[in-house]
Coordinates of C-alpha atoms in Angstrom, one line a residue:
X1 CA 105.4 73.3 107.4
X2 CA 102.4 74.3 106.2
X3 CA 101.8 76.6 102.7
X4 CA 99.4 78.8 104.7
X5 CA 102.1 79.4 107.4
X6 CA 103.4 81.9 104.3
X7 CA 100.4 83.5 104.1
X8 CA 100.0 87.5 104.3
X9 CA 97.3 90.3 103.6
X10 CA 98.3 92.6 101.1
X11 CA 96.1 95.3 99.4
X12 CA 95.6 94.9 95.8
X13 CA 96.5 98.4 95.1
X14 CA 100.3 97.9 96.3
X15 CA 100.7 95.4 93.5
X16 CA 103.0 97.8 91.0
X17 CA 101.5 97.6 87.4
X18 CA 104.1 99.5 85.6
X19 CA 107.8 100.1 86.5
X20 CA 109.1 103.4 87.8
X21 CA 110.3 105.6 85.5
X22 CA 114.2 105.6 86.6
X23 CA 115.2 101.8 87.7
X24 CA 117.2 102.5 90.9
X25 CA 114.8 104.8 92.1
X26 CA 113.0 102.2 93.8
X27 CA 112.8 101.7 97.3
X28 CA 115.1 99.1 99.1
X29 CA 114.2 97.8 102.8
X30 CA 117.4 96.2 104.3
X31 CA 117.0 93.5 106.7
X32 CA 119.5 92.2 109.1
X33 CA 118.9 88.6 109.5
X34 CA 120.9 88.6 112.7
X35 CA 119.1 91.1 114.6
X36 CA 115.6 91.5 112.7
X37 CA 116.5 94.8 112.1
X38 CA 114.7 96.7 109.1
X39 CA 115.9 99.9 107.3
X40 CA 114.5 101.8 104.6
X41 CA 116.4 103.3 101.9
X42 CA 116.2 103.5 97.8
X43 CA 118.3 100.9 95.5
X44 CA 120.9 103.3 94.5
X45 CA 122.1 103.2 98.1
X46 CA 123.1 99.6 97.3
X47 CA 126.9 100.5 97.4
X48 CA 126.4 101.6 101.0
X49 CA 125.9 97.9 102.1
X50 CA 128.3 96.2 99.9
X51 CA 132.3 95.6 100.9
X52 CA 135.3 95.3 98.5
X53 CA 135.8 91.8 98.2
X54 CA 132.1 91.0 97.9
X55 CA 130.4 89.2 94.9
X56 CA 127.3 89.8 93.2
X57 CA 125.8 87.0 91.2
X58 CA 123.3 88.0 88.4
X59 CA 121.1 86.1 86.2
X60 CA 121.9 87.1 82.5
X61 CA 118.8 85.6 81.1
X62 CA 116.8 87.4 78.9
X63 CA 113.3 87.2 78.3
X64 CA 111.6 85.7 75.0
X65 CA 108.7 88.0 73.9
X66 CA 106.9 84.4 74.0
X67 CA 103.1 85.6 74.0
X68 CA 101.9 85.5 70.3
X69 CA 98.3 86.4 69.3
X70 CA 97.2 85.1 66.0
X71 CA 94.1 83.6 64.4
X72 CA 93.0 80.1 63.4
X73 CA 93.0 78.8 60.1
X74 CA 89.1 78.3 60.6
X75 CA 88.7 81.8 62.1
X76 CA 88.8 83.2 65.8
X77 CA 91.6 84.7 67.9
X78 CA 94.1 82.6 70.0
X79 CA 96.8 82.9 71.7
X80 CA 100.1 80.7 72.1
X81 CA 102.5 81.1 74.8
X82 CA 106.0 79.5 74.5
X83 CA 107.5 77.4 77.0
X84 CA 110.1 75.0 76.2
X85 CA 112.0 74.6 72.7
X86 CA 111.7 71.0 71.9
X87 CA 113.6 71.1 68.6
X88 CA 112.9 70.9 65.0
X89 CA 110.9 74.1 65.1
X90 CA 108.7 72.6 67.9
X91 CA 108.0 74.2 71.1
X92 CA 105.7 73.1 74.3
X93 CA 103.1 75.9 74.7
X94 CA 100.1 76.9 76.5
X95 CA 97.5 78.0 74.4
X96 CA 94.1 79.7 74.6
X97 CA 91.2 78.8 73.8
X98 CA 92.2 75.3 74.4
X99 CA 89.0 74.0 73.4
X100 CA 89.6 75.3 70.0
X101 CA 93.4 74.2 69.5
X102 CA 93.1 70.5 69.7
X103 CA 95.9 68.5 67.6
X104 CA 95.8 69.4 64.3
X105 CA 94.5 73.0 64.5
X106 CA 96.5 75.4 62.3
X107 CA 97.1 79.0 63.5
X108 CA 98.5 82.2 61.5
X109 CA 100.5 85.0 63.1
X110 CA 100.8 88.5 61.6
X111 CA 100.3 88.7 57.9
X112 CA 101.3 84.8 57.8
X113 CA 105.1 85.2 57.9
X114 CA 104.6 83.0 60.9
X115 CA 102.1 79.8 61.1
X116 CA 101.5 77.1 63.3
X117 CA 100.5 73.5 63.7
X118 CA 99.4 71.8 67.2
X119 CA 101.1 68.7 66.9
X120 CA 99.9 67.1 70.3
X121 CA 98.0 67.5 73.0
X122 CA 100.2 66.8 76.3
X123 CA 99.1 65.5 80.0
X124 CA 98.1 68.7 81.9
X125 CA 97.0 70.4 78.8
X126 CA 99.9 71.9 77.5
X127 CA 100.5 71.7 73.6
X128 CA 103.2 70.8 71.2
X129 CA 103.4 73.3 68.2
X130 CA 105.7 73.1 65.5
X131 CA 106.1 76.6 64.0
X132 CA 106.8 77.5 60.0
X133 CA 108.8 80.5 59.2
X134 CA 111.4 81.8 56.8
X135 CA 114.8 83.0 58.5
X136 CA 115.5 83.3 62.3
X137 CA 112.8 82.5 64.7
X138 CA 114.0 85.0 67.3
X139 CA 113.9 87.9 65.1
X140 CA 110.6 86.4 63.9
X141 CA 109.4 86.7 67.7
X142 CA 111.0 90.1 68.1
X143 CA 108.5 91.5 65.4
X144 CA 105.5 89.6 66.5
X145 CA 105.9 88.5 69.7
X146 CA 104.7 90.4 73.2
X147 CA 106.3 90.0 76.7
X148 CA 104.7 87.0 78.8
X149 CA 103.7 89.3 81.8
X150 CA 102.6 87.8 85.3
X151 CA 99.0 87.5 85.5
X152 CA 98.6 90.1 88.1
X153 CA 100.0 92.8 85.8
X154 CA 97.1 94.2 83.9
X155 CA 98.2 97.1 82.5
X156 CA 100.0 97.0 78.9
X157 CA 103.9 97.7 79.2
X158 CA 105.0 100.7 76.7
X159 CA 108.6 99.6 76.7
X160 CA 109.1 96.0 76.6
X161 CA 113.0 96.4 77.5
X162 CA 111.6 97.5 81.1
X163 CA 110.7 93.8 81.6
X164 CA 114.3 92.8 80.8
X165 CA 117.6 93.7 82.9
X166 CA 120.3 95.8 81.8
X167 CA 122.5 93.1 81.6
X168 CA 120.2 90.5 79.9
X169 CA 122.0 88.7 77.4
X170 CA 121.0 85.1 76.9
X171 CA 117.3 84.6 75.6
X172 CA 115.4 81.8 76.8
X173 CA 113.1 83.0 79.8
X174 CA 109.4 83.0 80.2
X175 CA 109.5 85.6 82.8
X176 CA 112.1 88.1 83.9
X177 CA 114.5 87.7 86.9
X178 CA 112.7 90.6 88.5
X179 CA 115.5 91.6 91.1
X180 CA 117.7 92.6 88.4
X181 CA 115.3 94.9 87.2
X182 CA 116.5 97.8 89.6
X183 CA 120.0 97.9 88.3
X184 CA 121.2 100.7 85.9
X185 CA 124.7 100.6 84.0
X186 CA 126.1 103.3 86.2
X187 CA 124.9 101.6 89.1
X188 CA 126.9 98.5 88.1
X189 CA 129.9 100.5 87.1
X190 CA 129.8 102.1 90.7
X191 CA 129.9 98.7 92.4
X192 CA 132.6 97.4 90.2
X193 CA 134.6 100.7 91.1
X194 CA 134.4 99.9 94.6
X195 CA 135.9 96.4 94.4
X196 CA 133.1 94.3 94.3
X197 CA 133.2 91.4 91.7
X198 CA 130.3 90.7 89.3
X199 CA 129.7 86.9 88.7
X200 CA 127.0 85.7 85.9
X201 CA 125.0 82.7 85.8
X202 CA 121.9 81.9 83.6
X203 CA 118.9 80.3 84.5
X204 CA 116.0 80.5 82.2
X205 CA 112.7 81.5 84.3
X206 CA 109.7 79.1 83.6
X207 CA 106.3 80.1 84.3
X208 CA 106.2 77.6 87.2
X209 CA 107.5 80.5 89.1
X210 CA 103.8 81.8 89.2
X211 CA 102.1 78.6 89.6
X212 CA 100.7 78.6 93.3
X213 CA 101.7 75.8 95.7
X214 CA 98.6 73.3 95.9
X215 CA 100.0 70.9 98.7
X216 CA 99.4 72.2 102.3
X217 CA 102.2 70.4 103.4
X218 CA 105.6 71.7 101.9
X219 CA 107.4 68.4 101.8
X220 CA 104.6 67.5 99.4
X221 CA 105.1 70.0 96.8
X222 CA 106.7 69.1 93.6
X223 CA 108.9 72.1 92.1
X224 CA 109.0 73.0 88.6
X225 CA 112.3 72.4 86.5
X226 CA 114.4 75.3 85.2
X227 CA 117.5 74.9 83.2
X228 CA 120.5 76.6 84.2
X229 CA 124.2 77.4 83.6
X230 CA 127.2 78.3 85.4
X231 CA 130.7 78.8 83.8
X232 CA 134.2 78.1 85.0
X233 CA 134.9 81.7 85.5
X234 CA 131.9 82.3 87.7
X235 CA 132.6 79.1 89.7
X236 CA 136.2 80.4 90.2
X237 CA 135.0 84.0 91.3
X238 CA 132.6 82.5 93.6
X239 CA 135.1 80.3 95.1
X240 CA 137.9 82.8 95.6
X241 CA 135.6 85.2 97.3
X242 CA 134.5 82.6 99.7
X243 CA 138.3 81.8 100.2
X244 CA 139.4 85.6 100.8
X245 CA 136.2 86.2 103.3
X246 CA 134.1 87.9 100.9
X247 CA 130.4 87.7 101.0
X248 CA 128.4 86.0 97.8
X249 CA 125.3 88.1 97.3
X250 CA 122.6 86.5 95.2
X251 CA 120.6 89.2 92.8
X252 CA 117.4 87.3 92.9
X253 CA 116.0 84.0 94.0
X254 CA 117.0 82.4 90.2
X255 CA 120.4 83.2 91.2
X256 CA 120.5 81.8 94.9
X257 CA 118.8 78.5 93.3
X258 CA 121.4 78.3 90.5
X259 CA 124.2 78.5 92.6
X260 CA 123.0 76.4 95.5
X261 CA 122.1 73.8 92.9
X262 CA 125.7 73.5 91.7
X263 CA 127.1 73.8 95.2
X264 CA 129.3 70.7 96.7
X265 CA 128.5 69.9 100.5
X266 CA 131.7 72.0 101.6
X267 CA 130.2 75.2 99.7
X268 CA 132.8 74.7 96.7
X269 CA 131.0 76.0 93.6
X270 CA 131.1 73.8 90.4
X271 CA 130.7 74.6 86.7
X272 CA 128.2 72.9 84.9
X273 CA 124.8 73.0 83.6
X274 CA 121.4 71.1 83.6
X275 CA 117.9 71.0 85.0
X276 CA 117.4 72.1 88.7
X277 CA 114.3 71.8 90.5
X278 CA 115.7 72.8 94.0
X279 CA 113.1 73.7 96.6
X280 CA 114.4 75.8 99.2
X281 CA 112.5 76.5 102.5
X282 CA 113.0 76.5 106.3
X283 CA 115.6 74.0 107.5
X284 CA 117.6 74.5 104.1
X285 CA 121.2 74.9 104.5
X286 CA 122.8 77.6 102.6
X287 CA 126.1 76.4 101.0
X288 CA 127.3 79.2 99.2
X289 CA 124.6 82.3 99.5
X290 CA 125.7 85.0 102.0
X291 CA 123.1 87.6 101.3
X292 CA 120.2 88.0 98.9
X293 CA 118.8 91.1 96.6
X294 CA 115.1 90.3 96.2
X295 CA 111.5 91.7 95.3
X296 CA 108.7 91.5 97.6
X297 CA 106.7 87.8 96.7
X298 CA 103.6 86.5 96.3
X299 CA 101.8 85.0 99.5
X300 CA 102.3 81.2 99.8
X301 CA 104.8 81.0 97.0
X302 CA 108.1 79.1 97.0
X303 CA 109.6 82.3 96.4
X304 CA 108.6 83.8 100.0
X305 CA 109.3 80.5 101.4
X306 CA 113.0 80.6 100.1
X307 CA 113.3 84.3 101.7
X308 CA 112.2 82.4 105.0
X309 CA 114.8 79.7 104.8
X310 CA 117.4 82.7 104.5
X311 CA 116.0 85.2 107.1
X312 CA 113.5 83.2 109.0
X313 CA 109.8 83.0 108.7
X314 CA 108.8 85.1 111.4
X315 CA 111.4 87.8 110.6
X316 CA 110.1 87.8 107.0
X317 CA 106.5 87.8 107.7
X318 CA 107.5 91.3 109.9
X319 CA 109.2 92.7 107.3
X320 CA 106.2 92.0 104.9
X321 CA 103.9 93.5 107.3
X322 CA 106.2 96.9 107.7
X323 CA 106.3 97.1 103.8
X324 CA 102.6 96.8 103.7
X325 CA 102.3 99.8 106.6
X326 CA 104.9 101.7 104.5
X327 CA 103.3 101.6 101.3
X328 CA 106.1 99.5 99.2
X329 CA 105.1 98.2 95.8
X330 CA 105.0 94.6 95.6
X331 CA 105.9 92.0 93.1
X332 CA 108.0 92.2 89.7
X333 CA 107.6 96.1 89.1
X334 CA 107.6 96.4 92.8
X335 CA 110.5 97.4 95.5
X336 CA 113.3 95.5 96.6
X337 CA 114.6 93.8 99.5
X338 CA 118.2 93.2 100.9
X339 CA 118.9 90.5 103.4
X340 CA 122.4 90.4 105.0

């Protein structure tokens, strides 16, 4: 298949720039993958599509306020975006302006409580940056850092918690697992009370999720790697759900990629952790997942390819055309889709 097979026309005004005041008031498109039937609801209607004995798999990763604005020791504003913790106070980062931040460049953030030095320029342009600070780095980031919003969001985010799920707890993502942004504590309680089990996984979302697919042939695309963890408790819940005839419904493509990365051929989910670069596109056979809650994704992205692997490319593109006609909101702060 070709990357261009996953293109669609999206009016720019449908790209959501800000979150809704109420998380679960977003719209919910339902797609029956067996028949192609489409329905239009709201996210707070989600319990109507769940059954006792089902399991929701949710990614509890928390977004790091990883965007730091500072100034070079020699003068001039610069930006450092944290990507991967390499240990010993050193992070792999994206920097701007790159031509001014060569090895040896020093940067000051805030009133000087955080400083940094570029130690190495990596192949591809990323930098290794060593930070200097007193106390706990995450606490310093909470004071000085900003949310690394996707490039298609131009509006400033007034409440940084709106780019976190209400159940986020393990800090490490460079972007939010956005399908989970629609849940409220009340909705989660309602779902649990009806006999649906919640199972938690952790996948730290990397910025590779926003990188375009440059290869025209899908088989030639090199997928980015992300770190994920599945606990023994989560593996037991998922496996018990499957044995008892319940459905495993993943909240977001990140949860989907996590469970499918650690699934055996027979569909048994194993506990474990490590890096995954699984690339799911049409032709893939799902081993664990039975349903998916997801947002509407960028044209020609690996995410719309994953959704197409589950529901079929033609049906997904038809659903996206319907979403455009119905003026759904797209991408991170946009509306949701339930595929069963």
